[in-house]
PDB file of C-alpha atoms in Angstrom:
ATOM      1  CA  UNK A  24       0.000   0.000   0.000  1.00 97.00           C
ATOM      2  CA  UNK A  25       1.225   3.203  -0.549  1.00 98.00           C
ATOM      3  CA  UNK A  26       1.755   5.125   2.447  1.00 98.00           C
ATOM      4  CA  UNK A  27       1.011   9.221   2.945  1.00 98.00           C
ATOM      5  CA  UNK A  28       2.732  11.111   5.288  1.00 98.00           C
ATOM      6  CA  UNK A  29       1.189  14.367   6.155  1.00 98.00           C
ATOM      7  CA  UNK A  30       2.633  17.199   8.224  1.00 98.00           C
ATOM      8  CA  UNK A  31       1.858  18.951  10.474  1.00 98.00           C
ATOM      9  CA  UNK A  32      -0.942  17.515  12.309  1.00 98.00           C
ATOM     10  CA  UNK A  33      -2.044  20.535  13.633  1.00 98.00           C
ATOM     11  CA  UNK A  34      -1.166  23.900  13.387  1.00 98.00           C
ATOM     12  CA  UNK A  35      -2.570  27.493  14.931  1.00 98.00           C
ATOM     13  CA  UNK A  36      -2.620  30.424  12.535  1.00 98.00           C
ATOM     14  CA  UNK A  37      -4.227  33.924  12.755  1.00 97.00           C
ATOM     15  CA  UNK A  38      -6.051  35.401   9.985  1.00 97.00           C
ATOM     16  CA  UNK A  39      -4.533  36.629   6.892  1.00 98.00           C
ATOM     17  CA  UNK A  40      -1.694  33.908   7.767  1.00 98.00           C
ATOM     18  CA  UNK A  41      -0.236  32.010   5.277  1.00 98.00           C
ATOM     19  CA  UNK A  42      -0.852  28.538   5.727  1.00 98.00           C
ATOM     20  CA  UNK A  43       1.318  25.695   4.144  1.00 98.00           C
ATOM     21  CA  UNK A  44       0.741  22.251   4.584  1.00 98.00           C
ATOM     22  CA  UNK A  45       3.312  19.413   3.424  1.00 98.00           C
ATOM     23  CA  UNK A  46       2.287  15.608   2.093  1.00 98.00           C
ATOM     24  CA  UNK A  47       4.672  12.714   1.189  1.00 98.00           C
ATOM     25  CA  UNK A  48       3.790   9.885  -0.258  1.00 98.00           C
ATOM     26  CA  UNK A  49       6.617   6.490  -0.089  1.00 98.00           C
ATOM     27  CA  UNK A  50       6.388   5.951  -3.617  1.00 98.00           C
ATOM     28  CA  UNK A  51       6.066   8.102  -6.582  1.00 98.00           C
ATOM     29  CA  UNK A  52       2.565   9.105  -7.534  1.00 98.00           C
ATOM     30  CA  UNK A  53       3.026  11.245 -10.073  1.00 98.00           C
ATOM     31  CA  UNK A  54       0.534  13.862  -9.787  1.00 98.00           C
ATOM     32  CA  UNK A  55      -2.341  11.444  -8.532  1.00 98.00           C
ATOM     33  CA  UNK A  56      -2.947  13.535  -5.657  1.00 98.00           C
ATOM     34  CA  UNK A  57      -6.239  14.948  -4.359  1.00 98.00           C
ATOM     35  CA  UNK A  58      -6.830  17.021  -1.198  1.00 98.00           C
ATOM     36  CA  UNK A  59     -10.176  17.307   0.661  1.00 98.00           C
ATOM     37  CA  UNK A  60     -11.586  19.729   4.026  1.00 98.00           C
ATOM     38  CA  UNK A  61     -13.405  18.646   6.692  1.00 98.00           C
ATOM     39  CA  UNK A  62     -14.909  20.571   8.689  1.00 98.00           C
ATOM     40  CA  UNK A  63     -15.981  19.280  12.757  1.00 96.00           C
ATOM     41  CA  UNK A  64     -19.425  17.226  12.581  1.00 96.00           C
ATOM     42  CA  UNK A  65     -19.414  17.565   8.413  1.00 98.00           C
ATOM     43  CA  UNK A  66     -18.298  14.983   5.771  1.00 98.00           C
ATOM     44  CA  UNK A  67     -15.311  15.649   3.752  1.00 98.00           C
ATOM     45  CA  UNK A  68     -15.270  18.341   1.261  1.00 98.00           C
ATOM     46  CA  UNK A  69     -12.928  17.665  -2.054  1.00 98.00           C
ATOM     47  CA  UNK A  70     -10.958  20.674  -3.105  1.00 98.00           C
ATOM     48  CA  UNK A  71      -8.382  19.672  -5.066  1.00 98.00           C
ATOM     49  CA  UNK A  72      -7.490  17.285  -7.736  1.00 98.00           C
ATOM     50  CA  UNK A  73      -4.316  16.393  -9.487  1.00 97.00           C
ATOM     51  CA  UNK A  74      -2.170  18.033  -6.621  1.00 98.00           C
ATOM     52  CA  UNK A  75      -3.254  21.300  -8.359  1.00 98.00           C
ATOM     53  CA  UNK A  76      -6.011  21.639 -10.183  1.00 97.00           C
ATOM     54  CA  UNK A  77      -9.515  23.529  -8.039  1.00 98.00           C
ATOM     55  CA  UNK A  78     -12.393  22.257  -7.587  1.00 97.00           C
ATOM     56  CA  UNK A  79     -15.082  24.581  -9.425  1.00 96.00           C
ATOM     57  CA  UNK A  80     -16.387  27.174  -6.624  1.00 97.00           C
ATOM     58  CA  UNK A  81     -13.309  26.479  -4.470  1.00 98.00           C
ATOM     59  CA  UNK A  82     -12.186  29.564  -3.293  1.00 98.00           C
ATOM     60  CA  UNK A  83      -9.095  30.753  -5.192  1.00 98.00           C
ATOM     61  CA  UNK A  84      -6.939  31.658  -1.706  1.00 98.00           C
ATOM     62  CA  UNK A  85      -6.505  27.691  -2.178  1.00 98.00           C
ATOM     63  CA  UNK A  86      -4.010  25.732  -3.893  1.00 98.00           C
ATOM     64  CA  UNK A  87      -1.907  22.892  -4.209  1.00 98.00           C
ATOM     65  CA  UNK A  88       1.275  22.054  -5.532  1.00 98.00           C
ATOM     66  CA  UNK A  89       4.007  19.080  -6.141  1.00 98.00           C
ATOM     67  CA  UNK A  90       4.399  15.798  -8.087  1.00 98.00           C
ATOM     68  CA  UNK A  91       6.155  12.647  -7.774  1.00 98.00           C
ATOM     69  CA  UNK A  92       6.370  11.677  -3.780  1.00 98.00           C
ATOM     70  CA  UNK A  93       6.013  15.574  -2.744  1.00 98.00           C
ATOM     71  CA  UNK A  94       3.045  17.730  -2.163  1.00 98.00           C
ATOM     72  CA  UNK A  95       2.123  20.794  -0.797  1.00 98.00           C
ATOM     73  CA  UNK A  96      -0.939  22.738   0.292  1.00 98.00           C
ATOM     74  CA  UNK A  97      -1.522  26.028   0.647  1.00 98.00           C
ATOM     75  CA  UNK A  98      -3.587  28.491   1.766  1.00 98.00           C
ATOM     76  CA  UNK A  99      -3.006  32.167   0.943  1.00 98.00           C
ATOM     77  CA  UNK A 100      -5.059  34.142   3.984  1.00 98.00           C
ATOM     78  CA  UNK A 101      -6.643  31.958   6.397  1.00 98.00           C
ATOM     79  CA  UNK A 102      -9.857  32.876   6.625  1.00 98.00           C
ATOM     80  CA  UNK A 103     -12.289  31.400   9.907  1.00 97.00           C
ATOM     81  CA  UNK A 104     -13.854  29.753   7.923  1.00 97.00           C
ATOM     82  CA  UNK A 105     -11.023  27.762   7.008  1.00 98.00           C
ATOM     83  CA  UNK A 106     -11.010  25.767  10.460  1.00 97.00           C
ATOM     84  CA  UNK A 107     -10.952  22.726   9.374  1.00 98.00           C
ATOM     85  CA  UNK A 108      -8.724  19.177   8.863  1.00 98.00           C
ATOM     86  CA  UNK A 109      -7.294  18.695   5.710  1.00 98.00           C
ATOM     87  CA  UNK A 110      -6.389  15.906   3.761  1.00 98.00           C
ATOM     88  CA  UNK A 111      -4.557  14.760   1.528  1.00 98.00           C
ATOM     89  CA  UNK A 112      -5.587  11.213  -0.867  1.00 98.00           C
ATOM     90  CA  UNK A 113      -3.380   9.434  -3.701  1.00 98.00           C
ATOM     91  CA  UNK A 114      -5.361   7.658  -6.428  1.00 97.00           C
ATOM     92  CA  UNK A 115      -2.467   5.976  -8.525  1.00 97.00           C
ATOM     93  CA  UNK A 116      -3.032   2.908  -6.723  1.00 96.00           C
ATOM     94  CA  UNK A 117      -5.416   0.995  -4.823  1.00 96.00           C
ATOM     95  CA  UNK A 118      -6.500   1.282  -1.698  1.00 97.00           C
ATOM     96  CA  UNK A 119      -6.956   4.927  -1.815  1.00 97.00           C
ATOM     97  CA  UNK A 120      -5.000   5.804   0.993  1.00 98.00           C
ATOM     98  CA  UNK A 121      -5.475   9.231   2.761  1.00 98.00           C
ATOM     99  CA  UNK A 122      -2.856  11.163   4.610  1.00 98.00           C
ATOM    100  CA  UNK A 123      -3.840  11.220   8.801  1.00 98.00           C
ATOM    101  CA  UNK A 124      -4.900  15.065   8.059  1.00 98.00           C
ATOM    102  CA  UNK A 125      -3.776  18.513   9.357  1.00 98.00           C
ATOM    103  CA  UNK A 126      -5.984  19.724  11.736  1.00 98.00           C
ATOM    104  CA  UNK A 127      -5.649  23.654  11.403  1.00 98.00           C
ATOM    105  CA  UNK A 128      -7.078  26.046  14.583  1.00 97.00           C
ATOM    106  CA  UNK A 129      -7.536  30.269  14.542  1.00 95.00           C
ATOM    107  CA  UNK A 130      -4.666  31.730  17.092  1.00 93.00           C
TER     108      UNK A 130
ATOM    109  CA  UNK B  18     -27.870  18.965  -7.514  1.00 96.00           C
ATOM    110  CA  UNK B  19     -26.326  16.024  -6.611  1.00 98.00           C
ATOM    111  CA  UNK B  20     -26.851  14.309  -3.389  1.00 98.00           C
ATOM    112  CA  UNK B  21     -26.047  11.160  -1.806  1.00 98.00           C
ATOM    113  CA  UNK B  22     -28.528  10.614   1.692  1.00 98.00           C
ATOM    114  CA  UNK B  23     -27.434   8.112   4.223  1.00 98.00           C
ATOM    115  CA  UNK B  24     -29.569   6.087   6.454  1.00 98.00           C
ATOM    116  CA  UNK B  25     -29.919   6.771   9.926  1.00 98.00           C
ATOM    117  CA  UNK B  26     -27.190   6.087  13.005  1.00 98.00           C
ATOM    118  CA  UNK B  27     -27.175   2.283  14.273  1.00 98.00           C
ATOM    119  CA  UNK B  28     -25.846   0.825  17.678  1.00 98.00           C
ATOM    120  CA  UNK B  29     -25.108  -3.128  17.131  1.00 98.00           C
ATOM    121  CA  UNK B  30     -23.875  -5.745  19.589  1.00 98.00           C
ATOM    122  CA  UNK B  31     -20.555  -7.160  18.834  1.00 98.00           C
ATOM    123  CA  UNK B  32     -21.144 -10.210  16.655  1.00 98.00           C
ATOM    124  CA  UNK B  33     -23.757  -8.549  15.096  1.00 98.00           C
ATOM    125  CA  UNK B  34     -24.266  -7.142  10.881  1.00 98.00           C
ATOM    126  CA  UNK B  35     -24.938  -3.733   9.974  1.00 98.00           C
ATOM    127  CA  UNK B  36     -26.545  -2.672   7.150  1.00 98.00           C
ATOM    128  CA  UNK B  37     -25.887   1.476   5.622  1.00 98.00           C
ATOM    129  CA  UNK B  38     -27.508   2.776   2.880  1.00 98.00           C
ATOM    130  CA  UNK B  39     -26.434   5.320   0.425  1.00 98.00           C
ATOM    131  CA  UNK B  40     -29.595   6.866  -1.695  1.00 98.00           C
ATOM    132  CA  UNK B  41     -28.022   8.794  -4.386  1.00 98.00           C
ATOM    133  CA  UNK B  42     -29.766  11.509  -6.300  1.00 98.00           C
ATOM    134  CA  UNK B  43     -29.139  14.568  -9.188  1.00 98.00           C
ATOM    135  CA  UNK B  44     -27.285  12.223 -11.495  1.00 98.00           C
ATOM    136  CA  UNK B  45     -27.215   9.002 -13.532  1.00 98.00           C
ATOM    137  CA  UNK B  46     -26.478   6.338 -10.967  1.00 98.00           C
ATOM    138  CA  UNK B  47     -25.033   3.886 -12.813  1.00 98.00           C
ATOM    139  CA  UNK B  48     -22.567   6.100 -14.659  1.00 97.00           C
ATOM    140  CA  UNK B  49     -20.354   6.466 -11.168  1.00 98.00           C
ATOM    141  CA  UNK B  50     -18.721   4.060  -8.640  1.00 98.00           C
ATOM    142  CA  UNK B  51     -19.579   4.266  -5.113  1.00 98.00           C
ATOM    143  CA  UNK B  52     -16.900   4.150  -2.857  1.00 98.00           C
ATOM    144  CA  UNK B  53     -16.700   3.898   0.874  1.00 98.00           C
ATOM    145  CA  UNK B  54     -14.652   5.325   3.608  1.00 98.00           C
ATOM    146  CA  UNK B  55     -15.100   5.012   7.480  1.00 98.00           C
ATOM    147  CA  UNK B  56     -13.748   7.657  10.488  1.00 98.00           C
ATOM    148  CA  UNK B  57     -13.128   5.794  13.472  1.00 98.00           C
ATOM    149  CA  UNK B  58     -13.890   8.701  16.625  1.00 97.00           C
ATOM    150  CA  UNK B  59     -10.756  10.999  17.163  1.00 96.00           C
ATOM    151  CA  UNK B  60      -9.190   9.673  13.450  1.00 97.00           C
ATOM    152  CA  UNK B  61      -8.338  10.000  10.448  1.00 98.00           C
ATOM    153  CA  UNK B  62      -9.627   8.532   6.975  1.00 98.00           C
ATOM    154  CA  UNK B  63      -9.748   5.097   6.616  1.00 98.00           C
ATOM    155  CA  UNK B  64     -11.144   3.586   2.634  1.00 98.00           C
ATOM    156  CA  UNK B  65     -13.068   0.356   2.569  1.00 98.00           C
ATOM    157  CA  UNK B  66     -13.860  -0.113  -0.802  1.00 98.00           C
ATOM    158  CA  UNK B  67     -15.888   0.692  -4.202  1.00 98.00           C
ATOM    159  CA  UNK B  68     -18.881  -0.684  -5.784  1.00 98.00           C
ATOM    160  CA  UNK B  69     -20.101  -0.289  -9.247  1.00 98.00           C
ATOM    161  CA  UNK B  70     -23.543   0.589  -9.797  1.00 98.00           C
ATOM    162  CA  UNK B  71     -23.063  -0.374 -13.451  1.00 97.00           C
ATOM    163  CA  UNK B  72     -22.149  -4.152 -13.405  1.00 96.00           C
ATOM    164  CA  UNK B  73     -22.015  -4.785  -9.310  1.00 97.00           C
ATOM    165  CA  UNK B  74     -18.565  -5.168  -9.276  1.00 97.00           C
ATOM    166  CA  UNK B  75     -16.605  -4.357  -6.496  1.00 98.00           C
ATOM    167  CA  UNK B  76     -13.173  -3.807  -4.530  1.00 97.00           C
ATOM    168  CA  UNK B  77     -12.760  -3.829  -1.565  1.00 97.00           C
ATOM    169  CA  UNK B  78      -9.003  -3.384   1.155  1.00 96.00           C
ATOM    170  CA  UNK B  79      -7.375  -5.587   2.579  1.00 95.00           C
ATOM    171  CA  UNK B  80      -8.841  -5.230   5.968  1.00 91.00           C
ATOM    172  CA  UNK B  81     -12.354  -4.948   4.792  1.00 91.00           C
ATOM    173  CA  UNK B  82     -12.333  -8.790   3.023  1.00 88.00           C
ATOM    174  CA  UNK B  83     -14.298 -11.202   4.512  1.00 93.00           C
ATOM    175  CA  UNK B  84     -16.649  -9.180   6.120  1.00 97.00           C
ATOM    176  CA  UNK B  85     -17.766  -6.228   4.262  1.00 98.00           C
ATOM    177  CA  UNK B  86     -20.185  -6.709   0.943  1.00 98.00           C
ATOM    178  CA  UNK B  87     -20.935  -3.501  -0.863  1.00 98.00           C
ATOM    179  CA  UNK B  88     -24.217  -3.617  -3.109  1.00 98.00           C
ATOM    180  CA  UNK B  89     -26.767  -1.228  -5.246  1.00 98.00           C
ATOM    181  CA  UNK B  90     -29.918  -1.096  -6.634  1.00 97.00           C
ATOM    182  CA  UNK B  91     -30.372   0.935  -9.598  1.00 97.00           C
ATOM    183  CA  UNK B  92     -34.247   1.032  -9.628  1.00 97.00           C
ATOM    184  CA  UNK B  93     -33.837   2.993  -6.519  1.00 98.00           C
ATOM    185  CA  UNK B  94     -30.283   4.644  -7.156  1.00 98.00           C
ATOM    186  CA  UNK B  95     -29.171   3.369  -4.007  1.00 98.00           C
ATOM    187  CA  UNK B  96     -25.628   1.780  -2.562  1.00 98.00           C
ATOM    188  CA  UNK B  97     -25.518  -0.506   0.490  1.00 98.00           C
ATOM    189  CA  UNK B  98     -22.412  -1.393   2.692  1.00 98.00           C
ATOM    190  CA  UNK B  99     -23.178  -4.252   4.693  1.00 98.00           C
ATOM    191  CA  UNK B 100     -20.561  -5.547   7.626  1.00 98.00           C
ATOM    192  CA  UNK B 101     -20.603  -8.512   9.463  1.00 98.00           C
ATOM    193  CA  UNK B 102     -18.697 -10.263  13.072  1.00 98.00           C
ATOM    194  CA  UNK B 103     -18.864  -6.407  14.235  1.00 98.00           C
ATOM    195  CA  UNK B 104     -15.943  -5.395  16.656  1.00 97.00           C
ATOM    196  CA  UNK B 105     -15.580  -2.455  19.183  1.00 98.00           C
ATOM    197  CA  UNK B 106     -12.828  -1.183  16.670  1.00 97.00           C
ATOM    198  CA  UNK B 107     -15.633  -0.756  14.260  1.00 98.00           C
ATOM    199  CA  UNK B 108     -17.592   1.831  16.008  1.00 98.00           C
ATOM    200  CA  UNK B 109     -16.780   4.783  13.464  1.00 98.00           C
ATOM    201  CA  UNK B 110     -18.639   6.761  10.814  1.00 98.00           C
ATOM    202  CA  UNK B 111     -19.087   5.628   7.639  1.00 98.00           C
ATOM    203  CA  UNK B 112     -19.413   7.647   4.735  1.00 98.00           C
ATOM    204  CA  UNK B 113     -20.263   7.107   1.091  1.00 98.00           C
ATOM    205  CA  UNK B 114     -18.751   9.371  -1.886  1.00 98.00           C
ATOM    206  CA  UNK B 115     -19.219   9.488  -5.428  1.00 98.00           C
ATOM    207  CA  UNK B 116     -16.253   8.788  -7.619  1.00 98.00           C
ATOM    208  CA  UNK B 117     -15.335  10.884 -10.454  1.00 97.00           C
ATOM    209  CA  UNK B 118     -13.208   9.214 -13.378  1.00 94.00           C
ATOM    210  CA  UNK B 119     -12.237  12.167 -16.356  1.00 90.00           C
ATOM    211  CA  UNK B 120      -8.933  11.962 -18.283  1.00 89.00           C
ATOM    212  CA  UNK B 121      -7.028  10.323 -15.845  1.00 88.00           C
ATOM    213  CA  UNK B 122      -7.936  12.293 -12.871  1.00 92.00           C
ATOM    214  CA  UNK B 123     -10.313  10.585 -10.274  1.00 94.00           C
ATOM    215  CA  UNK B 124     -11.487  11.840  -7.261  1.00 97.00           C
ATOM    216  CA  UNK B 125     -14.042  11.134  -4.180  1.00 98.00           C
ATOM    217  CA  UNK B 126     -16.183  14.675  -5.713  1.00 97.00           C
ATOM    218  CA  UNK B 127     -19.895  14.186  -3.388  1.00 98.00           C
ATOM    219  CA  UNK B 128     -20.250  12.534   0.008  1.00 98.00           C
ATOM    220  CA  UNK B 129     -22.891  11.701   2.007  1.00 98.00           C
ATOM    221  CA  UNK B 130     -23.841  13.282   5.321  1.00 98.00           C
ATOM    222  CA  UNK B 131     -22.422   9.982   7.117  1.00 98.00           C
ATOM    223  CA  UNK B 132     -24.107   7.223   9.346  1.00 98.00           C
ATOM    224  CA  UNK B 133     -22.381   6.587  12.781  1.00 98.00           C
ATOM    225  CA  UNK B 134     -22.518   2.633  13.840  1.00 98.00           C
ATOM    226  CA  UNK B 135     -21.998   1.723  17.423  1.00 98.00           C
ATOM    227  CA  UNK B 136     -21.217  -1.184  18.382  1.00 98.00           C
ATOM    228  CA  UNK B 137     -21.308  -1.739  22.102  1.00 98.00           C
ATOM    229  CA  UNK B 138     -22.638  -4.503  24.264  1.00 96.00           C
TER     230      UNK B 138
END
């Protein structure tokens, strides 16, 4: 199985922060990377597809980045709204295997 | 819109089968594969498998063999995820999510709301 290694786990950011979020995968995915929000008490929300490519309607402070086994997440001015876990999910193999998330919290 | 609508909580003895439903809605059901993915209280992620609506076939992981069976009904547009010998470990929430397939790119694009199963004695 391939294996994804996010970090941090948590981080605490004020708003207007930039907020940067790393994922690794132990094999190369190529760019078979999606990332996804989830909110406390709500299902997961997809964002992102092909490590860079928005969902329509996602917000455009957003964005991803990365190929191969390296990945990175990013968003431009936290917002409070932006409390949330994110994850990160390779599909070049199966299982789908999901990153253990980045829980992000308002300073 | 698209919607996928889960049935309602359960609480199950260990031993015991569960049964979750996944009505889907807003698009061509057979045209998409229904994956599902559990969240164990406190954790992360976890995926359990895919079924698809259009010939029944399935997939399922590793740990989910042997005692999960994912099945639909397209006259009603609707998934099912049925697990048996229930555990403690199981207790979690289980979601269902639509999978998108375009040009190479695939991705988990509409969940449902969840359905948390307890199992406790």
């Amino acid at each position: 199985d391939i294996q994804m290694t996010q970090s941090p786990s948590s981080l605490s950011a004020s708003v207007g922060d930039r907020v940067t979020i790393t994922c690794q995968a132990s094999q190369d995915i190529k760019k078979n990377l999606n990332w996804y929000q989830q909110k406390p008490g709500k299902a997961p929300k997809f964002l992102i597809y092909d490590a860079s490519n928005l969902e329509t309607g996602v917000p455009s402070r957003f964005s991803g980045s990365g190929s191969g086994t390296d990945f990175t997440f990013t968003i431009s001015s936290l917002q409070a709204e932006d409390i949330a876990t994110y994850y990160c999910q390779q599909y070049d193999d199966l299982p789908l295997t999901f990153g253990g998330g980045t829980k992000v919290e308002m300073k | 819109q698209v919607q996928l609508v889960q049935s309602g909580a359960e609480v199950k003895r260990p031993g015991a089968s569960v049964k979750v439903s996944c009505k889907a809605s807003g698009y061509t059901f057979r045209n998409h594969y229904i994956h599902w993915v559990r969240q164990a209280p406190g954790q992360g992620l976890e995926w359990m498998g895919w079924f698809n609506p259009y010939n029944g076939g399935t997939n399922y992981a590793q740990r989910s063999q042997g005692r999960v069976t994912m099945t639909g009904d397209t006259s009603i547009s609707t998934a099912h995820m049925e697990m048996s010998r229930l555990r403690y470990d199981d207790t979690a929430i289980y979601y269902c999510a639509r999978a998108f397939w375009v040009s190479g790119s695939y991705y988990l694009d509409y969940w449902g709301q969840g359905t948390l199963v307890t199992v406790s004695s």
